[in-house]
């Protein structure tokens, strides 16, 4: 068996930067590409080494997306393969980007960049239009969530909880159900996990941390690391970065 303490020591919390220094776009690109490649190759460990870090720095210390990553994105193969894996062989993978966009539209997944629909030409454009590709990856994530939550059953009357789509409401119900279970374990403390009323409420990471702890308590403890994690994301201006810098806990690619 794997020593849980040894496993936890392999994951380090990255330095938490102040919001005015945090590069949201870079983080989004890394997280989106990480998910796409892990899905395509089966898991993150199978992703080729040269693709795991999508950026490189030139002689002027300017960051760019690596050419091998760009070539994969400009090809329709990667998106179509991931779509086929998400659907589990249902109807087969789309043959090209045009078929992919049509399939996503039929599933109710709208792909837009700055309120403008993403086209097949956008996905072939050089230099790469990263915003259009991020919209496609977001769409594939939504499709994956829809397929995953399609079997979830919600109590009668809660179908419209959160006011979003059916799969979004199912996710919120699931997250809040876990949150409620964890809060019941802390009767003498202020609840650590606030109610999640919309998908946007997941963005600070606290609810995601609660889910990780619920299913993998040995990787993310309720005391210590998780409290630091939630505090730093809920109050980034108050919690010093060094408070969690060298803590051992679950490391997320998101």
Coordinates of C-alpha atoms in Angstrom, one line a residue:
X1 CA 0.0 0.0 0.0
X2 CA 1.1 3.6 -0.7
X3 CA 1.9 5.6 2.4
X4 CA -0.6 8.4 2.6
X5 CA 1.8 10.7 4.4
X6 CA 4.4 10.1 1.7
X7 CA 1.8 10.7 -1.0
X8 CA 0.8 14.0 0.5
X9 CA 4.3 15.2 0.7
X10 CA 4.6 15.0 -3.0
X11 CA 2.0 17.7 -3.4
X12 CA 3.0 21.3 -2.5
X13 CA 0.6 24.2 -2.4
X14 CA 1.9 26.8 -4.9
X15 CA 2.6 30.3 -3.6
X16 CA -0.6 32.2 -3.4
X17 CA -0.2 35.5 -5.2
X18 CA -2.1 38.7 -4.5
X19 CA -5.0 39.2 -6.9
X20 CA -3.3 42.2 -8.5
X21 CA -0.4 40.0 -9.4
X22 CA -2.3 36.9 -10.5
X23 CA -2.4 36.2 -14.2
X24 CA -5.9 34.8 -14.6
X25 CA -5.6 34.3 -18.4
X26 CA -2.4 32.2 -18.0
X27 CA -4.0 30.2 -15.3
X28 CA -7.1 29.5 -17.4
X29 CA -5.0 28.4 -20.4
X30 CA -2.9 26.1 -18.2
X31 CA -6.0 24.6 -16.5
X32 CA -7.9 24.2 -19.8
X33 CA -5.1 22.6 -21.7
X34 CA -4.2 20.4 -18.7
X35 CA -7.8 19.0 -18.7
X36 CA -7.9 18.6 -22.4
X37 CA -4.6 16.7 -22.7
X38 CA -5.3 14.5 -19.6
X39 CA -8.7 13.6 -21.1
X40 CA -7.2 12.8 -24.4
X41 CA -4.3 10.7 -23.0
X42 CA -6.3 8.9 -20.3
X43 CA -4.8 10.8 -17.4
X44 CA -2.3 13.5 -16.6
X45 CA 0.6 10.9 -16.1
X46 CA 0.3 9.7 -19.7
X47 CA 0.6 13.2 -21.2
X48 CA 4.0 13.5 -23.0
X49 CA 6.5 15.5 -21.1
X50 CA 6.9 18.2 -23.8
X51 CA 3.1 19.0 -23.5
X52 CA 2.7 19.2 -19.8
X53 CA 3.9 22.8 -19.5
X54 CA 2.2 24.6 -22.4
X55 CA 4.3 27.8 -22.2
X56 CA 7.9 28.6 -23.1
X57 CA 9.9 31.9 -22.7
X58 CA 11.8 33.5 -25.6
X59 CA 15.0 35.5 -25.3
X60 CA 13.1 38.5 -24.2
X61 CA 11.4 36.6 -21.3
X62 CA 8.1 36.8 -23.1
X63 CA 5.9 33.7 -22.8
X64 CA 4.3 31.9 -25.8
X65 CA 2.4 28.6 -26.2
X66 CA 4.8 25.9 -27.3
X67 CA 4.6 25.0 -31.1
X68 CA 3.7 21.3 -30.4
X69 CA 0.7 22.4 -28.3
X70 CA -0.3 25.0 -31.0
X71 CA -0.2 22.3 -33.7
X72 CA -2.4 20.0 -31.7
X73 CA -5.0 22.7 -31.1
X74 CA -5.0 23.8 -34.8
X75 CA -5.6 20.2 -35.7
X76 CA -9.2 18.9 -35.2
X77 CA -7.9 15.5 -34.0
X78 CA -7.5 16.4 -30.4
X79 CA -10.9 18.0 -29.9
X80 CA -12.7 15.2 -31.8
X81 CA -10.9 12.5 -29.9
X82 CA -11.9 14.0 -26.5
X83 CA -15.4 14.5 -27.7
X84 CA -15.6 10.9 -28.7
X85 CA -14.2 9.8 -25.3
X86 CA -16.7 12.0 -23.4
X87 CA -19.6 10.5 -25.3
X88 CA -18.3 7.0 -24.7
X89 CA -18.6 5.8 -28.3
X90 CA -22.2 7.1 -28.7
X91 CA -22.4 7.9 -32.4
X92 CA -18.6 7.9 -32.8
X93 CA -16.2 10.9 -32.6
X94 CA -16.9 13.9 -34.9
X95 CA -14.7 13.8 -38.0
X96 CA -13.7 17.4 -38.0
X97 CA -14.2 20.8 -36.3
X98 CA -17.3 21.6 -38.3
X99 CA -18.9 18.3 -37.1
X100 CA -17.8 19.0 -33.6
X101 CA -19.3 22.5 -33.5
X102 CA -22.6 21.1 -34.9
X103 CA -22.7 18.3 -32.3
X104 CA -22.1 20.7 -29.5
X105 CA -24.8 23.0 -30.7
X106 CA -27.2 20.1 -31.0
X107 CA -26.4 19.3 -27.3
X108 CA -27.2 22.9 -26.3
X109 CA -23.6 23.9 -25.8
X110 CA -23.1 27.4 -27.1
X111 CA -19.5 28.4 -28.0
X112 CA -18.8 32.1 -28.0
X113 CA -15.8 34.4 -27.7
X114 CA -16.8 37.8 -26.5
X115 CA -20.4 37.2 -27.4
X116 CA -19.5 36.2 -30.9
X117 CA -20.1 32.6 -32.0
X118 CA -16.9 30.5 -32.6
X119 CA -16.5 29.3 -36.2
X120 CA -14.5 26.6 -37.8
X121 CA -12.3 29.3 -39.4
X122 CA -11.5 30.7 -35.9
X123 CA -10.1 27.3 -34.9
X124 CA -7.9 27.1 -38.0
X125 CA -6.7 30.7 -37.8
X126 CA -2.9 31.5 -37.6
X127 CA -1.7 33.0 -35.4
X128 CA -3.9 30.9 -33.0
X129 CA -7.0 32.6 -31.6
X130 CA -6.6 31.3 -28.1
X131 CA -10.0 32.7 -27.0
X132 CA -11.8 30.6 -29.5
X133 CA -10.0 27.5 -28.5
X134 CA -10.7 28.1 -24.8
X135 CA -14.4 28.4 -25.7
X136 CA -14.2 25.0 -27.4
X137 CA -12.5 23.4 -24.4
X138 CA -15.1 25.0 -22.1
X139 CA -17.8 23.5 -24.3
X140 CA -16.2 20.0 -24.1
X141 CA -16.0 20.4 -20.3
X142 CA -19.7 21.3 -20.2
X143 CA -20.5 18.3 -22.4
X144 CA -18.5 16.1 -20.0
X145 CA -20.4 17.5 -17.0
X146 CA -23.7 16.9 -18.8
X147 CA -22.9 13.3 -19.5
X148 CA -21.6 12.7 -16.0
X149 CA -24.6 14.3 -14.3
X150 CA -27.2 12.9 -16.7
X151 CA -27.7 9.9 -14.3
X152 CA -27.9 12.0 -11.2
X153 CA -31.3 12.1 -9.5
X154 CA -32.5 15.2 -7.7
X155 CA -35.4 15.4 -5.2
X156 CA -38.7 16.5 -6.7
X157 CA -39.0 20.3 -6.7
X158 CA -35.2 21.0 -6.7
X159 CA -34.7 20.7 -10.5
X160 CA -34.5 24.5 -10.7
X161 CA -32.2 24.9 -7.7
X162 CA -29.6 27.6 -8.7
X163 CA -31.5 28.7 -11.7
X164 CA -29.1 27.2 -14.2
X165 CA -29.3 24.3 -16.6
X166 CA -30.3 20.8 -15.4
X167 CA -26.8 19.5 -15.2
X168 CA -25.6 22.7 -13.4
X169 CA -28.3 22.3 -10.9
X170 CA -27.4 18.7 -10.3
X171 CA -23.8 19.7 -9.7
X172 CA -24.9 22.3 -7.2
X173 CA -27.1 19.9 -5.4
X174 CA -24.3 17.3 -5.2
X175 CA -21.8 19.9 -3.9
X176 CA -24.2 21.2 -1.3
X177 CA -25.0 17.7 -0.2
X178 CA -21.3 17.1 0.5
X179 CA -21.0 20.5 2.1
X180 CA -23.9 19.8 4.5
X181 CA -22.3 16.5 5.5
X182 CA -19.0 18.1 6.4
X183 CA -20.6 21.0 8.3
X184 CA -22.5 18.5 10.5
X185 CA -19.1 17.2 11.6
X186 CA -18.3 20.6 13.0
X187 CA -21.2 21.5 15.3
X188 CA -19.3 23.8 17.6
X189 CA -17.6 25.8 14.8
X190 CA -18.6 28.3 12.2
X191 CA -19.4 26.4 9.0
X192 CA -16.3 26.3 6.8
X193 CA -18.2 25.7 3.6
X194 CA -20.8 28.3 2.6
X195 CA -23.9 27.4 0.5
X196 CA -23.2 27.1 -3.2
X197 CA -26.0 28.9 -5.0
X198 CA -24.5 29.1 -8.5
X199 CA -21.7 27.7 -10.5
X200 CA -19.7 30.9 -10.0
X201 CA -19.7 30.2 -6.3
X202 CA -17.2 27.3 -7.0
X203 CA -14.6 29.7 -8.3
X204 CA -12.9 30.5 -4.9
X205 CA -11.9 26.8 -4.5
X206 CA -13.4 26.2 -1.1
X207 CA -16.3 24.0 -2.2
X208 CA -13.9 22.0 -4.5
X209 CA -11.5 21.5 -1.5
X210 CA -14.5 20.2 0.5
X211 CA -15.2 17.6 -2.3
X212 CA -11.5 16.6 -2.5
X213 CA -11.5 16.1 1.3
X214 CA -14.7 14.1 1.3
X215 CA -13.5 11.6 -1.3
X216 CA -9.8 11.7 -0.5
X217 CA -9.4 12.7 3.2
X218 CA -5.9 11.4 3.4
X219 CA -4.8 13.9 0.7
X220 CA -6.5 17.0 2.1
X221 CA -7.1 17.1 5.8
X222 CA -10.0 18.9 7.3
X223 CA -7.7 20.6 9.8
X224 CA -4.6 22.5 8.9
X225 CA -4.1 22.5 5.1
X226 CA -7.8 22.8 4.2
X227 CA -8.4 25.6 6.7
X228 CA -5.4 27.5 5.3
X229 CA -6.6 26.8 1.7
X230 CA -10.1 28.1 2.3
X231 CA -8.9 31.1 4.3
X232 CA -6.4 32.1 1.6
X233 CA -8.9 31.9 -1.2
X234 CA -11.7 33.5 0.8
X235 CA -9.6 36.4 2.2
X236 CA -6.6 36.8 -0.2
X237 CA -5.8 40.2 1.1
X238 CA -5.6 39.1 4.7
X239 CA -4.0 35.7 4.5
X240 CA -0.2 35.9 3.9
X241 CA 1.1 33.7 1.1
X242 CA 3.8 32.3 3.2
X243 CA 1.2 30.8 5.6
X244 CA 0.6 28.0 3.2
X245 CA 3.7 28.1 1.0
X246 CA 5.4 24.9 2.2
X247 CA 2.3 23.0 3.4
X248 CA 1.8 19.5 2.0
X249 CA -1.6 18.8 0.4
X250 CA -3.4 18.0 -2.7
X251 CA -2.0 19.7 -5.8
X252 CA -4.6 20.7 -8.4
X253 CA -3.8 21.3 -12.1
X254 CA -6.9 23.5 -12.3

